Amino acid sequence: MLPSLKTTFTLLSLLQLISSRAMTPSPQQILKEVILLIQQLNSAVQVPCNDTRVAQVTFMDRKLPDQELLCQADMALTKVTRCKEVYEPLITNLKRLHGKKNCFLRDENEIYLRHFLPALGNFTQGMYRRRGSSATQ
């Protein structure tokens, strides 16, 4: 009886330890969350603060790594002061994805937020597909 009681106690302690730790989501899960947030913003009747101009990020530039482009998108959205609370979850997840402190962002070309979000959505969906296909190979 005593060994089974010890085993039960050990298993319960282990289970408690595992459940008390915060599960950190994988980059793929964070990317999926970013895509969902962008889809929610785009599916609204009107994109929040859609007439706000943000720095244009060249998502099609293959010379730049994905992390740099995500960082630039993060910086562009961080500069949106109106509707900040609406974009905060998206900004937070972008920061978690790229993990950089600083990146270079040109401000010379600007686009409306209503055009920026679909471009960011297409880029992140492409990343998701590329990561998904590379994970299965």
JSON list of N, CA and C in Angstrom, two decimals, residues 25-43 59 66-67 69-71 73-74 77 86-99 116-128 131:
[
{"chain": "A", "resi": 25, "resn": "PRO", "atom": "N", "xyz": [3.36, 29.69, -26.01]},
{"chain": "A", "resi": 25, "resn": "PRO", "atom": "CA", "xyz": [2.93, 29.21, -27.32]},
{"chain": "A", "resi": 25, "resn": "PRO", "atom": "C", "xyz": [4.10, 29.16, -28.30]},
{"chain": "A", "resi": 26, "resn": "SER", "atom": "N", "xyz": [3.99, 28.26, -29.24]},
{"chain": "A", "resi": 26, "resn": "SER", "atom": "CA", "xyz": [5.02, 28.13, -30.27]},
{"chain": "A", "resi": 26, "resn": "SER", "atom": "C", "xyz": [4.92, 29.30, -31.23]},
{"chain": "A", "resi": 27, "resn": "PRO", "atom": "N", "xyz": [5.99, 29.58, -31.98]},
{"chain": "A", "resi": 27, "resn": "PRO", "atom": "CA", "xyz": [5.92, 30.65, -32.99]},
{"chain": "A", "resi": 27, "resn": "PRO", "atom": "C", "xyz": [4.79, 30.42, -33.99]},
{"chain": "A", "resi": 28, "resn": "GLN", "atom": "N", "xyz": [4.52, 29.17, -34.32]},
{"chain": "A", "resi": 28, "resn": "GLN", "atom": "CA", "xyz": [3.44, 28.87, -35.26]},
{"chain": "A", "resi": 28, "resn": "GLN", "atom": "C", "xyz": [2.08, 29.25, -34.66]},
{"chain": "A", "resi": 29, "resn": "GLN", "atom": "N", "xyz": [1.90, 29.02, -33.36]},
{"chain": "A", "resi": 29, "resn": "GLN", "atom": "CA", "xyz": [0.65, 29.40, -32.69]},
{"chain": "A", "resi": 29, "resn": "GLN", "atom": "C", "xyz": [0.51, 30.92, -32.61]},
{"chain": "A", "resi": 30, "resn": "ILE", "atom": "N", "xyz": [1.62, 31.61, -32.35]},
{"chain": "A", "resi": 30, "resn": "ILE", "atom": "CA", "xyz": [1.59, 33.08, -32.30]},
{"chain": "A", "resi": 30, "resn": "ILE", "atom": "C", "xyz": [1.26, 33.63, -33.68]},
{"chain": "A", "resi": 31, "resn": "LEU", "atom": "N", "xyz": [1.85, 33.04, -34.70]},
{"chain": "A", "resi": 31, "resn": "LEU", "atom": "CA", "xyz": [1.59, 33.47, -36.08]},
{"chain": "A", "resi": 31, "resn": "LEU", "atom": "C", "xyz": [0.12, 33.28, -36.44]},
{"chain": "A", "resi": 32, "resn": "LYS", "atom": "N", "xyz": [-0.44, 32.17, -36.01]},
{"chain": "A", "resi": 32, "resn": "LYS", "atom": "CA", "xyz": [-1.86, 31.91, -36.25]},
{"chain": "A", "resi": 32, "resn": "LYS", "atom": "C", "xyz": [-2.72, 32.96, -35.55]},
{"chain": "A", "resi": 33, "resn": "GLU", "atom": "N", "xyz": [-2.34, 33.34, -34.34]},
{"chain": "A", "resi": 33, "resn": "GLU", "atom": "CA", "xyz": [-3.06, 34.38, -33.60]},
{"chain": "A", "resi": 33, "resn": "GLU", "atom": "C", "xyz": [-2.98, 35.72, -34.32]},
{"chain": "A", "resi": 34, "resn": "VAL", "atom": "N", "xyz": [-1.81, 36.05, -34.86]},
{"chain": "A", "resi": 34, "resn": "VAL", "atom": "CA", "xyz": [-1.64, 37.29, -35.63]},
{"chain": "A", "resi": 34, "resn": "VAL", "atom": "C", "xyz": [-2.58, 37.29, -36.83]},
{"chain": "A", "resi": 35, "resn": "ILE", "atom": "N", "xyz": [-2.63, 36.18, -37.54]},
{"chain": "A", "resi": 35, "resn": "ILE", "atom": "CA", "xyz": [-3.50, 36.06, -38.72]},
{"chain": "A", "resi": 35, "resn": "ILE", "atom": "C", "xyz": [-4.96, 36.26, -38.32]},
{"chain": "A", "resi": 36, "resn": "LEU", "atom": "N", "xyz": [-5.37, 35.64, -37.22]},
{"chain": "A", "resi": 36, "resn": "LEU", "atom": "CA", "xyz": [-6.76, 35.77, -36.76]},
{"chain": "A", "resi": 36, "resn": "LEU", "atom": "C", "xyz": [-7.08, 37.21, -36.36]},
{"chain": "A", "resi": 37, "resn": "LEU", "atom": "N", "xyz": [-6.15, 37.88, -35.69]},
{"chain": "A", "resi": 37, "resn": "LEU", "atom": "CA", "xyz": [-6.37, 39.27, -35.29]},
{"chain": "A", "resi": 37, "resn": "LEU", "atom": "C", "xyz": [-6.52, 40.17, -36.52]},
{"chain": "A", "resi": 38, "resn": "ILE", "atom": "N", "xyz": [-5.68, 39.95, -37.52]},
{"chain": "A", "resi": 38, "resn": "ILE", "atom": "CA", "xyz": [-5.77, 40.75, -38.75]},
{"chain": "A", "resi": 38, "resn": "ILE", "atom": "C", "xyz": [-7.10, 40.49, -39.45]},
{"chain": "A", "resi": 39, "resn": "GLN", "atom": "N", "xyz": [-7.51, 39.22, -39.50]},
{"chain": "A", "resi": 39, "resn": "GLN", "atom": "CA", "xyz": [-8.79, 38.89, -40.13]},
{"chain": "A", "resi": 39, "resn": "GLN", "atom": "C", "xyz": [-9.95, 39.56, -39.41]},
{"chain": "A", "resi": 40, "resn": "GLN", "atom": "N", "xyz": [-9.90, 39.59, -38.08]},
{"chain": "A", "resi": 40, "resn": "GLN", "atom": "CA", "xyz": [-10.95, 40.25, -37.30]},
{"chain": "A", "resi": 40, "resn": "GLN", "atom": "C", "xyz": [-11.00, 41.74, -37.60]},
{"chain": "A", "resi": 41, "resn": "LEU", "atom": "N", "xyz": [-9.83, 42.36, -37.67]},
{"chain": "A", "resi": 41, "resn": "LEU", "atom": "CA", "xyz": [-9.78, 43.80, -37.96]},
{"chain": "A", "resi": 41, "resn": "LEU", "atom": "C", "xyz": [-10.30, 44.09, -39.37]},
{"chain": "A", "resi": 42, "resn": "ASN", "atom": "N", "xyz": [-9.93, 43.25, -40.33]},
{"chain": "A", "resi": 42, "resn": "ASN", "atom": "CA", "xyz": [-10.34, 43.45, -41.72]},
{"chain": "A", "resi": 42, "resn": "ASN", "atom": "C", "xyz": [-11.82, 43.13, -41.93]},
{"chain": "A", "resi": 43, "resn": "SER", "atom": "N", "xyz": [-12.39, 42.26, -41.11]},
{"chain": "A", "resi": 43, "resn": "SER", "atom": "CA", "xyz": [-13.78, 41.87, -41.30]},
{"chain": "A", "resi": 43, "resn": "SER", "atom": "C", "xyz": [-14.77, 42.85, -40.68]},
{"chain": "A", "resi": 59, "resn": "PHE", "atom": "N", "xyz": [6.77, 44.11, -47.86]},
{"chain": "A", "resi": 59, "resn": "PHE", "atom": "CA", "xyz": [6.67, 42.69, -47.51]},
{"chain": "A", "resi": 59, "resn": "PHE", "atom": "C", "xyz": [7.17, 41.77, -48.62]},
{"chain": "A", "resi": 66, "resn": "ASP", "atom": "N", "xyz": [12.27, 37.44, -42.69]},
{"chain": "A", "resi": 66, "resn": "ASP", "atom": "CA", "xyz": [10.90, 37.58, -42.17]},
{"chain": "A", "resi": 66, "resn": "ASP", "atom": "C", "xyz": [10.89, 38.33, -40.84]},
{"chain": "A", "resi": 67, "resn": "GLN", "atom": "N", "xyz": [11.88, 38.06, -39.97]},
{"chain": "A", "resi": 67, "resn": "GLN", "atom": "CA", "xyz": [11.92, 38.70, -38.65]},
{"chain": "A", "resi": 67, "resn": "GLN", "atom": "C", "xyz": [12.04, 40.22, -38.81]},
{"chain": "A", "resi": 69, "resn": "LEU", "atom": "N", "xyz": [11.01, 42.05, -41.40]},
{"chain": "A", "resi": 69, "resn": "LEU", "atom": "CA", "xyz": [9.73, 42.58, -41.91]},
{"chain": "A", "resi": 69, "resn": "LEU", "atom": "C", "xyz": [8.67, 42.62, -40.81]},
{"chain": "A", "resi": 70, "resn": "LEU", "atom": "N", "xyz": [8.65, 41.60, -39.95]},
{"chain": "A", "resi": 70, "resn": "LEU", "atom": "CA", "xyz": [7.71, 41.60, -38.82]},
{"chain": "A", "resi": 70, "resn": "LEU", "atom": "C", "xyz": [8.04, 42.74, -37.86]},
{"chain": "A", "resi": 71, "resn": "CYS", "atom": "N", "xyz": [9.31, 42.98, -37.64]},
{"chain": "A", "resi": 71, "resn": "CYS", "atom": "CA", "xyz": [9.74, 44.07, -36.77]},
{"chain": "A", "resi": 71, "resn": "CYS", "atom": "C", "xyz": [9.31, 45.42, -37.36]},
{"chain": "A", "resi": 73, "resn": "ALA", "atom": "N", "xyz": [6.80, 45.95, -39.39]},
{"chain": "A", "resi": 73, "resn": "ALA", "atom": "CA", "xyz": [5.34, 46.04, -39.25]},
{"chain": "A", "resi": 73, "resn": "ALA", "atom": "C", "xyz": [4.97, 46.43, -37.83]},
{"chain": "A", "resi": 74, "resn": "ASP", "atom": "N", "xyz": [5.65, 45.85, -36.86]},
{"chain": "A", "resi": 74, "resn": "ASP", "atom": "CA", "xyz": [5.44, 46.18, -35.45]},
{"chain": "A", "resi": 74, "resn": "ASP", "atom": "C", "xyz": [5.70, 47.67, -35.22]},
{"chain": "A", "resi": 77, "resn": "LEU", "atom": "N", "xyz": [2.95, 49.88, -36.79]},
{"chain": "A", "resi": 77, "resn": "LEU", "atom": "CA", "xyz": [1.70, 49.86, -36.01]},
{"chain": "A", "resi": 77, "resn": "LEU", "atom": "C", "xyz": [1.86, 50.54, -34.65]},
{"chain": "A", "resi": 86, "resn": "VAL", "atom": "N", "xyz": [-6.86, 49.02, -29.79]},
{"chain": "A", "resi": 86, "resn": "VAL", "atom": "CA", "xyz": [-7.37, 48.04, -30.75]},
{"chain": "A", "resi": 86, "resn": "VAL", "atom": "C", "xyz": [-6.21, 47.24, -31.34]},
{"chain": "A", "resi": 87, "resn": "TYR", "atom": "N", "xyz": [-5.09, 47.90, -31.58]},
{"chain": "A", "resi": 87, "resn": "TYR", "atom": "CA", "xyz": [-3.96, 47.26, -32.24]},
{"chain": "A", "resi": 87, "resn": "TYR", "atom": "C", "xyz": [-2.95, 46.67, -31.26]},
{"chain": "A", "resi": 88, "resn": "GLU", "atom": "N", "xyz": [-3.11, 46.93, -29.98]},
{"chain": "A", "resi": 88, "resn": "GLU", "atom": "CA", "xyz": [-2.14, 46.44, -28.99]},
{"chain": "A", "resi": 88, "resn": "GLU", "atom": "C", "xyz": [-1.94, 44.92, -28.99]},
{"chain": "A", "resi": 89, "resn": "PRO", "atom": "N", "xyz": [-3.00, 44.10, -29.06]},
{"chain": "A", "resi": 89, "resn": "PRO", "atom": "CA", "xyz": [-2.77, 42.64, -29.11]},
{"chain": "A", "resi": 89, "resn": "PRO", "atom": "C", "xyz": [-1.96, 42.22, -30.34]},
{"chain": "A", "resi": 90, "resn": "LEU", "atom": "N", "xyz": [-2.22, 42.85, -31.47]},
{"chain": "A", "resi": 90, "resn": "LEU", "atom": "CA", "xyz": [-1.48, 42.54, -32.69]},
{"chain": "A", "resi": 90, "resn": "LEU", "atom": "C", "xyz": [-0.02, 42.94, -32.55]},
{"chain": "A", "resi": 91, "resn": "ILE", "atom": "N", "xyz": [0.23, 44.11, -32.00]},
{"chain": "A", "resi": 91, "resn": "ILE", "atom": "CA", "xyz": [1.60, 44.60, -31.80]},
{"chain": "A", "resi": 91, "resn": "ILE", "atom": "C", "xyz": [2.35, 43.66, -30.85]},
{"chain": "A", "resi": 92, "resn": "THR", "atom": "N", "xyz": [1.70, 43.27, -29.77]},
{"chain": "A", "resi": 92, "resn": "THR", "atom": "CA", "xyz": [2.32, 42.38, -28.79]},
{"chain": "A", "resi": 92, "resn": "THR", "atom": "C", "xyz": [2.72, 41.05, -29.43]},
{"chain": "A", "resi": 93, "resn": "ASN", "atom": "N", "xyz": [1.83, 40.48, -30.23]},
{"chain": "A", "resi": 93, "resn": "ASN", "atom": "CA", "xyz": [2.14, 39.21, -30.89]},
{"chain": "A", "resi": 93, "resn": "ASN", "atom": "C", "xyz": [3.23, 39.36, -31.94]},
{"chain": "A", "resi": 94, "resn": "LEU", "atom": "N", "xyz": [3.25, 40.48, -32.64]},
{"chain": "A", "resi": 94, "resn": "LEU", "atom": "CA", "xyz": [4.33, 40.72, -33.60]},
{"chain": "A", "resi": 94, "resn": "LEU", "atom": "C", "xyz": [5.67, 40.81, -32.88]},
{"chain": "A", "resi": 95, "resn": "LYS", "atom": "N", "xyz": [5.71, 41.48, -31.73]},
{"chain": "A", "resi": 95, "resn": "LYS", "atom": "CA", "xyz": [6.94, 41.57, -30.93]},
{"chain": "A", "resi": 95, "resn": "LYS", "atom": "C", "xyz": [7.40, 40.18, -30.51]},
{"chain": "A", "resi": 96, "resn": "ARG", "atom": "N", "xyz": [6.47, 39.35, -30.10]},
{"chain": "A", "resi": 96, "resn": "ARG", "atom": "CA", "xyz": [6.82, 37.99, -29.67]},
{"chain": "A", "resi": 96, "resn": "ARG", "atom": "C", "xyz": [7.36, 37.17, -30.83]},
{"chain": "A", "resi": 97, "resn": "LEU", "atom": "N", "xyz": [6.88, 37.44, -32.02]},
{"chain": "A", "resi": 97, "resn": "LEU", "atom": "CA", "xyz": [7.33, 36.69, -33.19]},
{"chain": "A", "resi": 97, "resn": "LEU", "atom": "C", "xyz": [8.73, 37.09, -33.64]},
{"chain": "A", "resi": 98, "resn": "HIS", "atom": "N", "xyz": [9.00, 38.39, -33.72]},
{"chain": "A", "resi": 98, "resn": "HIS", "atom": "CA", "xyz": [10.30, 38.79, -34.26]},
{"chain": "A", "resi": 98, "resn": "HIS", "atom": "C", "xyz": [11.38, 38.86, -33.20]},
{"chain": "A", "resi": 99, "resn": "GLY", "atom": "N", "xyz": [11.04, 39.14, -31.96]},
{"chain": "A", "resi": 99, "resn": "GLY", "atom": "CA", "xyz": [12.00, 39.09, -30.86]},
{"chain": "A", "resi": 99, "resn": "GLY", "atom": "C", "xyz": [13.14, 40.10, -30.94]},
{"chain": "A", "resi": 116, "resn": "PHE", "atom": "N", "xyz": [-2.59, 48.66, -45.37]},
{"chain": "A", "resi": 116, "resn": "PHE", "atom": "CA", "xyz": [-1.47, 48.02, -44.69]},
{"chain": "A", "resi": 116, "resn": "PHE", "atom": "C", "xyz": [-1.87, 46.66, -44.11]},
{"chain": "A", "resi": 117, "resn": "LEU", "atom": "N", "xyz": [-3.04, 46.61, -43.46]},
{"chain": "A", "resi": 117, "resn": "LEU", "atom": "CA", "xyz": [-3.45, 45.36, -42.81]},
{"chain": "A", "resi": 117, "resn": "LEU", "atom": "C", "xyz": [-3.61, 44.19, -43.76]},
{"chain": "A", "resi": 118, "resn": "PRO", "atom": "N", "xyz": [-4.24, 44.36, -44.93]},
{"chain": "A", "resi": 118, "resn": "PRO", "atom": "CA", "xyz": [-4.31, 43.21, -45.85]},
{"chain": "A", "resi": 118, "resn": "PRO", "atom": "C", "xyz": [-2.93, 42.75, -46.33]},
{"chain": "A", "resi": 119, "resn": "ALA", "atom": "N", "xyz": [-2.01, 43.70, -46.54]},
{"chain": "A", "resi": 119, "resn": "ALA", "atom": "CA", "xyz": [-0.66, 43.33, -46.95]},
{"chain": "A", "resi": 119, "resn": "ALA", "atom": "C", "xyz": [0.04, 42.53, -45.85]},
{"chain": "A", "resi": 120, "resn": "LEU", "atom": "N", "xyz": [-0.12, 42.98, -44.62]},
{"chain": "A", "resi": 120, "resn": "LEU", "atom": "CA", "xyz": [0.44, 42.25, -43.48]},
{"chain": "A", "resi": 120, "resn": "LEU", "atom": "C", "xyz": [-0.21, 40.88, -43.36]},
{"chain": "A", "resi": 121, "resn": "GLY", "atom": "N", "xyz": [-1.52, 40.82, -43.58]},
{"chain": "A", "resi": 121, "resn": "GLY", "atom": "CA", "xyz": [-2.23, 39.54, -43.52]},
{"chain": "A", "resi": 121, "resn": "GLY", "atom": "C", "xyz": [-1.73, 38.57, -44.58]},
{"chain": "A", "resi": 122, "resn": "ASN", "atom": "N", "xyz": [-1.54, 39.04, -45.80]},
{"chain": "A", "resi": 122, "resn": "ASN", "atom": "CA", "xyz": [-1.02, 38.17, -46.87]},
{"chain": "A", "resi": 122, "resn": "ASN", "atom": "C", "xyz": [0.38, 37.67, -46.53]},
{"chain": "A", "resi": 123, "resn": "PHE", "atom": "N", "xyz": [1.20, 38.56, -45.99]},
{"chain": "A", "resi": 123, "resn": "PHE", "atom": "CA", "xyz": [2.57, 38.18, -45.64]},
{"chain": "A", "resi": 123, "resn": "PHE", "atom": "C", "xyz": [2.58, 37.11, -44.54]},
{"chain": "A", "resi": 124, "resn": "THR", "atom": "N", "xyz": [1.80, 37.32, -43.48]},
{"chain": "A", "resi": 124, "resn": "THR", "atom": "CA", "xyz": [1.80, 36.36, -42.37]},
{"chain": "A", "resi": 124, "resn": "THR", "atom": "C", "xyz": [1.17, 35.03, -42.78]},
{"chain": "A", "resi": 125, "resn": "GLN", "atom": "N", "xyz": [0.17, 35.06, -43.66]},
{"chain": "A", "resi": 125, "resn": "GLN", "atom": "CA", "xyz": [-0.41, 33.80, -44.14]},
{"chain": "A", "resi": 125, "resn": "GLN", "atom": "C", "xyz": [0.62, 33.03, -44.97]},
{"chain": "A", "resi": 126, "resn": "GLY", "atom": "N", "xyz": [1.39, 33.76, -45.78]},
{"chain": "A", "resi": 126, "resn": "GLY", "atom": "CA", "xyz": [2.45, 33.11, -46.54]},
{"chain": "A", "resi": 126, "resn": "GLY", "atom": "C", "xyz": [3.50, 32.49, -45.63]},
{"chain": "A", "resi": 127, "resn": "MET", "atom": "N", "xyz": [3.86, 33.22, -44.57]},
{"chain": "A", "resi": 127, "resn": "MET", "atom": "CA", "xyz": [4.81, 32.68, -43.58]},
{"chain": "A", "resi": 127, "resn": "MET", "atom": "C", "xyz": [4.26, 31.41, -42.95]},
{"chain": "A", "resi": 128, "resn": "TYR", "atom": "N", "xyz": [2.97, 31.45, -42.60]},
{"chain": "A", "resi": 128, "resn": "TYR", "atom": "CA", "xyz": [2.33, 30.31, -41.95]},
{"chain": "A", "resi": 128, "resn": "TYR", "atom": "C", "xyz": [2.39, 29.08, -42.87]},
{"chain": "A", "resi": 131, "resn": "ARG", "atom": "N", "xyz": [6.06, 27.83, -43.17]},
{"chain": "A", "resi": 131, "resn": "ARG", "atom": "CA", "xyz": [6.48, 27.13, -41.94]},
{"chain": "A", "resi": 131, "resn": "ARG", "atom": "C", "xyz": [5.76, 25.80, -41.80]}
]
